[in-house]
Coordinates of C-alpha atoms and ligand atoms in Angstrom, one line a residue:
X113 CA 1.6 -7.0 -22.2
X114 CA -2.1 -8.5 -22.4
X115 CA -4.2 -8.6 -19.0
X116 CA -4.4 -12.6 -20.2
X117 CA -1.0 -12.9 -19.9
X118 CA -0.9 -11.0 -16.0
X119 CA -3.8 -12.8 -14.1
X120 CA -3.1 -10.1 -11.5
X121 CA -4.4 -7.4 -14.1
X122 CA -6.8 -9.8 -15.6
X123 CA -8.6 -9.7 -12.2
X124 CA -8.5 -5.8 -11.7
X125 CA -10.5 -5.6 -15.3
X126 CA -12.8 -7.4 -14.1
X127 CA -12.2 -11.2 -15.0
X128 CA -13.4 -13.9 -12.6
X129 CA -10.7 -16.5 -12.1
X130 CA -10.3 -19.9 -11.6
X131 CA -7.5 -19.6 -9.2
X132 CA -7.5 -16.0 -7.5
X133 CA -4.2 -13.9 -8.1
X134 CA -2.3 -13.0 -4.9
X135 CA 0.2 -10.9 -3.2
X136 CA 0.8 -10.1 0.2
X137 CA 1.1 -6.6 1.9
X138 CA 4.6 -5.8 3.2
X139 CA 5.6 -9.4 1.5
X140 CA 9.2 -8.4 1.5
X141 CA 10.6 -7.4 5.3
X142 CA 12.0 -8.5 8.6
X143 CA 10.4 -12.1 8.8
X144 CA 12.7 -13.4 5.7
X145 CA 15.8 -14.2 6.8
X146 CA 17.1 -13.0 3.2
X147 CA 16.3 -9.8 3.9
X148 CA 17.6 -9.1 6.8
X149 CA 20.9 -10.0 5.2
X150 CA 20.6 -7.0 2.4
X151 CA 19.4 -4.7 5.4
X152 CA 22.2 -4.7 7.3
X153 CA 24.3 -4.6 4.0
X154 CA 22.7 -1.4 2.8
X155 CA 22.7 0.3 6.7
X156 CA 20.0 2.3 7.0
X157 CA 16.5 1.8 5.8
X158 CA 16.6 4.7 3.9
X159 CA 19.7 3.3 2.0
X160 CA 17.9 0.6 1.1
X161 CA 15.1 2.3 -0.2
X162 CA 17.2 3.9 -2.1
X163 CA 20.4 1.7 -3.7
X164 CA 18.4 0.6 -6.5
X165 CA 19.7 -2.6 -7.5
X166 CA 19.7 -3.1 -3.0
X167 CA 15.7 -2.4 -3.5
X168 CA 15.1 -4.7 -6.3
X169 CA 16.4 -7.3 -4.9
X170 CA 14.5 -7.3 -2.0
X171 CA 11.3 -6.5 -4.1
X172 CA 11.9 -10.4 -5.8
X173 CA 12.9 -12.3 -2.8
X174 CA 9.6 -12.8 -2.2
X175 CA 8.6 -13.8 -5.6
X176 CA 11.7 -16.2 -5.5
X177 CA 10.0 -18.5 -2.0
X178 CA 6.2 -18.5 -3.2
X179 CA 6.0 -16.8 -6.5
X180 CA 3.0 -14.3 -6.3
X181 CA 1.2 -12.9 -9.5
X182 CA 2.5 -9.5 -8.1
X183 CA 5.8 -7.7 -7.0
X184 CA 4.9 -4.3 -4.9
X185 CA 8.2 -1.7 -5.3
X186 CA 10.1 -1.8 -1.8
X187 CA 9.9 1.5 -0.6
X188 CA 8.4 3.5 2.0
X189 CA 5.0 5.9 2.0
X190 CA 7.3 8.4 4.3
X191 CA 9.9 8.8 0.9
X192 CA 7.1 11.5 -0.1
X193 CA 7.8 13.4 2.8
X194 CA 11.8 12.7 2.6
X195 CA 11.3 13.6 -1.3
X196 CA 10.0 17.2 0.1
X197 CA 13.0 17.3 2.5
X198 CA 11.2 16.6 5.3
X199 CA 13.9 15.4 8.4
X200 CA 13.2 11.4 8.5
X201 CA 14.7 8.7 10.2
X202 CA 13.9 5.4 10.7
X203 CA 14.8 4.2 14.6
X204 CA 15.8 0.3 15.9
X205 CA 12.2 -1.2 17.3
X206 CA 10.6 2.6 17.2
X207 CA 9.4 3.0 13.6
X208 CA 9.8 6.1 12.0
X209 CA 10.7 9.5 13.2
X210 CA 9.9 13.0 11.3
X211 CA 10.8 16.5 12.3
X212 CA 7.0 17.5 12.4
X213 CA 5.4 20.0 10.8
X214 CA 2.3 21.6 12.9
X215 CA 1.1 24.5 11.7
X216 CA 1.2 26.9 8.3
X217 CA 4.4 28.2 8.8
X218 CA 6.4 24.6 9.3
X219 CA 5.2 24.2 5.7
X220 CA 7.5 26.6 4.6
X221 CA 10.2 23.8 5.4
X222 CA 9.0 21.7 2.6
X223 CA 10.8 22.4 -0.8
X224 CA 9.3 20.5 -3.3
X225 CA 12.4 21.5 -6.0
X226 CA 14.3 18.9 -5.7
X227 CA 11.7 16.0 -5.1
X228 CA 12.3 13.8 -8.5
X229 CA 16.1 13.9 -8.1
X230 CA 16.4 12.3 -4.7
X231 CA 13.5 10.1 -5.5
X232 CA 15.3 9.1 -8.5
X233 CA 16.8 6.1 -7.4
X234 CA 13.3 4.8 -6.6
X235 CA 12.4 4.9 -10.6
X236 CA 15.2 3.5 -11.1
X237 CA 14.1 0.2 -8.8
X238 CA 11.2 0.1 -10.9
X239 CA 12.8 -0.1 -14.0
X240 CA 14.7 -2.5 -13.0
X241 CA 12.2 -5.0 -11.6
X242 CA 10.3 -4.6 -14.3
X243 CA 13.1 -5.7 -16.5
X244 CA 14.1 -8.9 -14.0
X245 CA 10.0 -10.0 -14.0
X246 CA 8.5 -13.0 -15.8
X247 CA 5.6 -12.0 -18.5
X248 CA 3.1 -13.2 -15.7
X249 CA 3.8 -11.1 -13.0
X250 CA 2.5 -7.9 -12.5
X251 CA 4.9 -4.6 -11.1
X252 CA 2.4 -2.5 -8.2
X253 CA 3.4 0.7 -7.5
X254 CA 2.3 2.6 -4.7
X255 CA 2.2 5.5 -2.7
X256 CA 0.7 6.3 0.8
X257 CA -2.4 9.0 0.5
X258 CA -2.3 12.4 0.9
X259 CA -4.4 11.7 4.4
X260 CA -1.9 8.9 6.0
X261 CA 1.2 10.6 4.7
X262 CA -0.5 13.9 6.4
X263 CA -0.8 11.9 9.6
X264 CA 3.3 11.0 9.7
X265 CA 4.4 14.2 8.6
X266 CA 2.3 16.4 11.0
X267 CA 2.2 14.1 14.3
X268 CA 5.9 13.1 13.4
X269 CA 6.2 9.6 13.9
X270 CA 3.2 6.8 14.3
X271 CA 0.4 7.4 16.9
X272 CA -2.4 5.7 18.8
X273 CA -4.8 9.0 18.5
X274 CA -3.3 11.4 16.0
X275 CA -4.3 13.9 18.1
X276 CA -1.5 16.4 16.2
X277 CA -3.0 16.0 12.6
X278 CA -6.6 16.2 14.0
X279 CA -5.4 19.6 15.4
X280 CA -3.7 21.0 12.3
X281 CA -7.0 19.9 10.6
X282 CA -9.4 20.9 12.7
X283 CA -8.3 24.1 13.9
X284 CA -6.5 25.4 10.4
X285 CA -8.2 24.4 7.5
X286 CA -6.7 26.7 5.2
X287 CA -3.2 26.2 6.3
X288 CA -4.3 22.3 6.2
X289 CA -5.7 22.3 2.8
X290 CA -2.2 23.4 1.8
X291 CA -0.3 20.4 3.1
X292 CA -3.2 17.6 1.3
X293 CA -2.9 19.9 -2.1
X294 CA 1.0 19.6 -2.0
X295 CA 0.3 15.9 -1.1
X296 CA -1.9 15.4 -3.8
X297 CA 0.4 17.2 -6.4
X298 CA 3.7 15.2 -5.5
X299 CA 1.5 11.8 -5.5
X300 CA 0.4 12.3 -8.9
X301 CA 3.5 13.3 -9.9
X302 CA 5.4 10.1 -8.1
X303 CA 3.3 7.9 -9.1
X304 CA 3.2 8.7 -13.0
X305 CA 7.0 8.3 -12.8
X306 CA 6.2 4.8 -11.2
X307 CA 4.5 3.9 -14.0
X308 CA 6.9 5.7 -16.7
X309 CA 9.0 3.5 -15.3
X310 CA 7.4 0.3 -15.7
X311 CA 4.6 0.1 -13.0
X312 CA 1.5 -1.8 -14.3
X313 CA -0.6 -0.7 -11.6
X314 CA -0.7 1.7 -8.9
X315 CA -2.0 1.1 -4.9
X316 CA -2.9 4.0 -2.1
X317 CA -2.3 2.9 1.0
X318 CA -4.2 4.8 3.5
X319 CA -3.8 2.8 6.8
X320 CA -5.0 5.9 8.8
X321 CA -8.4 6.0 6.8
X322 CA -10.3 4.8 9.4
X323 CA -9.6 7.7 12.4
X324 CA -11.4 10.6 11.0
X325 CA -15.4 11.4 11.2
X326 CA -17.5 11.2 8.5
X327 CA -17.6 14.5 6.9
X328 CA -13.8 14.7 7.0
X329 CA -13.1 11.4 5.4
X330 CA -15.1 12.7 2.9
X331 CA -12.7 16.1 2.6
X332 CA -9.6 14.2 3.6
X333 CA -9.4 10.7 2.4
X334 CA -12.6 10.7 -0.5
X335 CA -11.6 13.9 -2.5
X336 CA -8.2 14.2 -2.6
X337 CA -8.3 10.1 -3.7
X338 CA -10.0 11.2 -6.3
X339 CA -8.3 14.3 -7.8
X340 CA -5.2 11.7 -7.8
X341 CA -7.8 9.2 -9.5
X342 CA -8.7 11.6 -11.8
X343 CA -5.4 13.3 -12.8
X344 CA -3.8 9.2 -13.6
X345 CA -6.5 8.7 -15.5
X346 CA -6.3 11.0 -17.3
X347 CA -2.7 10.1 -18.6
X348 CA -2.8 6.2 -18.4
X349 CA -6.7 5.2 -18.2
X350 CA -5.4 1.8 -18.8
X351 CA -3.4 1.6 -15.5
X352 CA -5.6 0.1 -12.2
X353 CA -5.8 2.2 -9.4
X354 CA -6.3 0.0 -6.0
X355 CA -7.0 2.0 -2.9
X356 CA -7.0 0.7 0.8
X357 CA -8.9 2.4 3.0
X358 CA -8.0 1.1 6.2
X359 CA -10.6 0.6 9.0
X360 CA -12.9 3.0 7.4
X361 CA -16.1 0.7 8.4
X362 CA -19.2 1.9 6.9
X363 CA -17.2 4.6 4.6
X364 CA -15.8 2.0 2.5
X365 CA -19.2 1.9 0.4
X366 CA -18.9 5.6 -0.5
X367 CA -15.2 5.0 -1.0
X368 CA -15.4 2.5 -3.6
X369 CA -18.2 3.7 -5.5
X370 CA -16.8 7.8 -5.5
X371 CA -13.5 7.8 -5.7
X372 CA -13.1 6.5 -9.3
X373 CA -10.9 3.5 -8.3
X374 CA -10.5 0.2 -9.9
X375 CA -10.6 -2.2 -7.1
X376 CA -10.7 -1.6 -3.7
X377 CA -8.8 -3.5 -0.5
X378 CA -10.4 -5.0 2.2
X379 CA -8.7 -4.6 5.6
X380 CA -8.9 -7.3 7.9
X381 CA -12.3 -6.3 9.9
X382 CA -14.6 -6.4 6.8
X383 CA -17.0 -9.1 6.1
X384 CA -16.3 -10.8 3.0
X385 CA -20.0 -11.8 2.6
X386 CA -20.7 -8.2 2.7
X387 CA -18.2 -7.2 0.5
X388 CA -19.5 -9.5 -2.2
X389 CA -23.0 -7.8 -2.2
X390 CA -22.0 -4.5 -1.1
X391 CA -18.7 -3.3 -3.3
X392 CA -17.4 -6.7 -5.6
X393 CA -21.0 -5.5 -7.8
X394 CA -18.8 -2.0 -8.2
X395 CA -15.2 -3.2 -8.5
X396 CA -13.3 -5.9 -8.2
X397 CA -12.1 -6.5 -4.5
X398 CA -8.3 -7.8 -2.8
X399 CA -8.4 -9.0 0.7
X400 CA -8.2 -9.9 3.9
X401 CA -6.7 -12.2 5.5
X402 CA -5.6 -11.7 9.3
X403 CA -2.1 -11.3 9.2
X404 CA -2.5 -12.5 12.9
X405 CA -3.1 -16.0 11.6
X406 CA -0.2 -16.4 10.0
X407 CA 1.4 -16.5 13.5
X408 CA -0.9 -19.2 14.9
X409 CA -1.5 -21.3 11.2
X410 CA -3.3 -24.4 12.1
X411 CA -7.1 -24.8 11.4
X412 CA -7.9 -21.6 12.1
X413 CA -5.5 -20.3 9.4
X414 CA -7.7 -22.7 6.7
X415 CA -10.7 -22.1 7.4
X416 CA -10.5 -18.2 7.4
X417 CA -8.7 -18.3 4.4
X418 CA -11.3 -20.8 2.7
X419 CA -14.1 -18.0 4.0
X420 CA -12.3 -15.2 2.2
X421 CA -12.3 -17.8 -1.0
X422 CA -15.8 -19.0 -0.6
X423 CA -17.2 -15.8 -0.2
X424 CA -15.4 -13.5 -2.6
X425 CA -13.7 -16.0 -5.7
X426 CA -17.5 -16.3 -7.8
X427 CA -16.3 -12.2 -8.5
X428 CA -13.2 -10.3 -9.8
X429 CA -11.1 -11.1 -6.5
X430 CA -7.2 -10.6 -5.5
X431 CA -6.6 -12.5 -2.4
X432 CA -4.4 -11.0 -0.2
X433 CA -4.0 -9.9 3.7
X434 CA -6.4 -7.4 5.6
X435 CA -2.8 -5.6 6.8
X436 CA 1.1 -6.2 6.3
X437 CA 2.9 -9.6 6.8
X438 CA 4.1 -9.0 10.8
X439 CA 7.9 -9.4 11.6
X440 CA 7.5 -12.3 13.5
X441 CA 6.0 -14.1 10.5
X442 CA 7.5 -17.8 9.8
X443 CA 8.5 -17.5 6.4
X444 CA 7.2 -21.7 6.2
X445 CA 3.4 -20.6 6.9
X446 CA 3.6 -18.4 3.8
X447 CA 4.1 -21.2 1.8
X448 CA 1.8 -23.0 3.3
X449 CA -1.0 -20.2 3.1
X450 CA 0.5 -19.5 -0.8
X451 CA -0.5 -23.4 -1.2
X452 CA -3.7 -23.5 0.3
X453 CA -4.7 -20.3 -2.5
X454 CA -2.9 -22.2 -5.1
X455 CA -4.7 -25.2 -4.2
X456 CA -8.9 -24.0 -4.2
X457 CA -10.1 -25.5 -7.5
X458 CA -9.5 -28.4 -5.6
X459 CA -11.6 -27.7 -3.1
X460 CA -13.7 -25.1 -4.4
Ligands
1CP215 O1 14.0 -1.7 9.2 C1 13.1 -2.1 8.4 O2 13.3 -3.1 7.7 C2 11.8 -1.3 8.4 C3 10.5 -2.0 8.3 C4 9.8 -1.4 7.1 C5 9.5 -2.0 5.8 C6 9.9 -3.4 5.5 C7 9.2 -0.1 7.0 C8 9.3 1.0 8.0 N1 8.6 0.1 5.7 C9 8.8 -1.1 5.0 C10 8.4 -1.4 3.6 C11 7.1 -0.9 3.1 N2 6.3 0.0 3.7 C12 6.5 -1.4 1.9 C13 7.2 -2.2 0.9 C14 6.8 -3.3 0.2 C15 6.0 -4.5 0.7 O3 4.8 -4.3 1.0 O4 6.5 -5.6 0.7 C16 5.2 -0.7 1.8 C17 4.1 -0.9 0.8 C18 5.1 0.1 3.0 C19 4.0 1.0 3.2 C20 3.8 1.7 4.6 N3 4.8 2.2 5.3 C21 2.6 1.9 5.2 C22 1.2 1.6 4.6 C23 0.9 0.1 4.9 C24 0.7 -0.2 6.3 O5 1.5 -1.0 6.8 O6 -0.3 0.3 6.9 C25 2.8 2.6 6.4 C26 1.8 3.1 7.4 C27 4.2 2.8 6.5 C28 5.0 3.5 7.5 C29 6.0 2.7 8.2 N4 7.2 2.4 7.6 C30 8.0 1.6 8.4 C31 7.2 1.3 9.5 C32 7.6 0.4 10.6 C33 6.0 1.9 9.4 C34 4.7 1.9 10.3 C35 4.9 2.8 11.4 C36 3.6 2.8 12.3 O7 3.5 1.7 13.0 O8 2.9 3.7 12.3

């Protein structure tokens, strides 16, 4: 498929558009009544991320309502984790819940043996999206980074401080290093059987980014991003490679210009204004909308959203949200925001 045929990709080689491409972060979940419906059909979450024709379904519904240029594979960052046999579950209201592992010997607990076998049926999604997709739209794959995965898997469920991972990190570098090189080896590997499958780009989600110090962002978020960079590359230079750094602040400069990514993702806290001089010179840029405002709408909805289009559209630009679609979410103001991106020539 040409990159003129998927404006998504079109924009992540570097294209300026007319009309901006968009998707949404967690733009399939709770808020759509639809798929609450398959949900509760397929039992657990972890079920669902893994009946595959359950998963693709759930991947389009959102395409069906407001028909983004992309679908992103429903799954989960924590399947890495589950992949290496990891003890996850997913609790009511509580998010999700890992037998954690704290210290060198926990490690030992990890088989990677098995990994592409019971992450099989994820493939398998992707295939089958990709097969169900119109020539526009564009297939993302994704994985969470070696760093935010880290932070689940050692802390064991979410956390204000991450006071556990800091530990492991901090105190055991050795033993540490281990866990982010077996991180970094299974994302590669998951992530080039994304796109064997049919992925036509890739995204890192690293939503913990932005809780470490300088020089260990640099150890922990920067260089393993970019030995997965390098080792995609390497096998499939023409597939773009978005990475989200969350709340990194002043990192994301270094980020964007080191890692060897194709496009970088704005969370919700950066300027746009700044991101067009600062990092839209290096690579193209997705972002930012508050998901917040799609809980209030109104004015303020419009005018941040024109902002984000003002400031960034004149570049190679992806709109999209700064974080995930909440669960409280009326599935009506994503139409309405989907209209008002559809709509900027108009006003533009
Ligand atoms: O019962 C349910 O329906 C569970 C809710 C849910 C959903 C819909 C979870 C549990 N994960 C997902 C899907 C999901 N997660 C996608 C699918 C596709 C889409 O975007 O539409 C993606 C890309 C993710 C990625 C993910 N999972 C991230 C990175 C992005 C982010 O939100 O920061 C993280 C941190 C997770 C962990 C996770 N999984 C689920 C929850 C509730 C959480 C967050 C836990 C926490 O608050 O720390």
């Amino acid at each position: 498929m040409l990159d003129a045929e998927k404006p998504f990709l079109a924009a992540l080689a570097g294209q300026i558009l007319d009309r901006p491409p968009f998707w949404f972060m967690r733009q399939a979940g709770r808020y759509l009544p639809e798929y609450r419906k398959v949900r509760q059909q397929a039992g657990s979450f972890i079920n669902l991320c893994l009946s595959p024709e359950r998963a693709c379904e759930v991947t389009l519904q959102p395409l069906r309502r407001y028909n983004m240029d992309a679908a992103i594979l429903f799954s989960d960052i924590l399947m890495v984790p589950y992949g290496l046999t990891q003890k996850l579950d997913y609790l009511e209201g509580e998010g999700p819940k890992l037998e954690p592992v704290r210290c060198t010997n926990d490690l030992k607990r990890l088989k990677r043996d098995n990994f592409h076998e019971i992450l099989a049926p994820i493939y398998q999604t992707v295939r089958l999206v990709s097969s169900a997709l119109p020539p526009s739209t564009s297939l993302i794959g994704f994985a969470g980074s070696p760093w935010t995965v880290a932070c689940y898997m050692v802390q064991g469920g979410g956390s204000k401080e991450w006071d556990k991972v800091k530990a492991f990190a901090y105190q055991d570098r050795a033993g540490f290093d281990s866990l982010i090189d077996l991180l970094v080896d299974m994302t590669i590997e998951y992530l080039e059987r994304q796109i064997d499958a049919g992925a036509n780009a890739v995204q890192l989600f690293d939503s913990w980014a932005g809780v470490l110090p300088a020089s260990y962002f640099r150890r922990y978020v920067m260089a393993p991003t970019a030995r997965i960079v390098t080792a995609l590359k390497a096998r499939y230079p023409h597939i773009p490679i978005i990475g989200f750094p969350r709340n990194s602040g002043a990192m994301i400069e270094e980020y964007t210009q080191e890692t060897g990514i194709d496009a970088v993702a704005l969370d919700t806290t950066i300027c746009p204004r700044w991101a067009a001089h600062k990092l839209q010179c290096h690579r193209p840029v997705q972002g930012n909308l508050d998901p917040i405002l799609l809980l209030t709408g109104g004015d303020a909805m419009r005018i941040e959203t024109d902002t984000i289009l003002r400031a960034l559209s004149g570049g190679p630009f992806i709109f999209n949200l700064g974080h995930g679609v909440t669960q409280e979410t009326s599935p009506e103001m994503v139409a309405e925001l989907s209209n008002l991106i559809r709509s900027w020539p108009d006003r533009r």
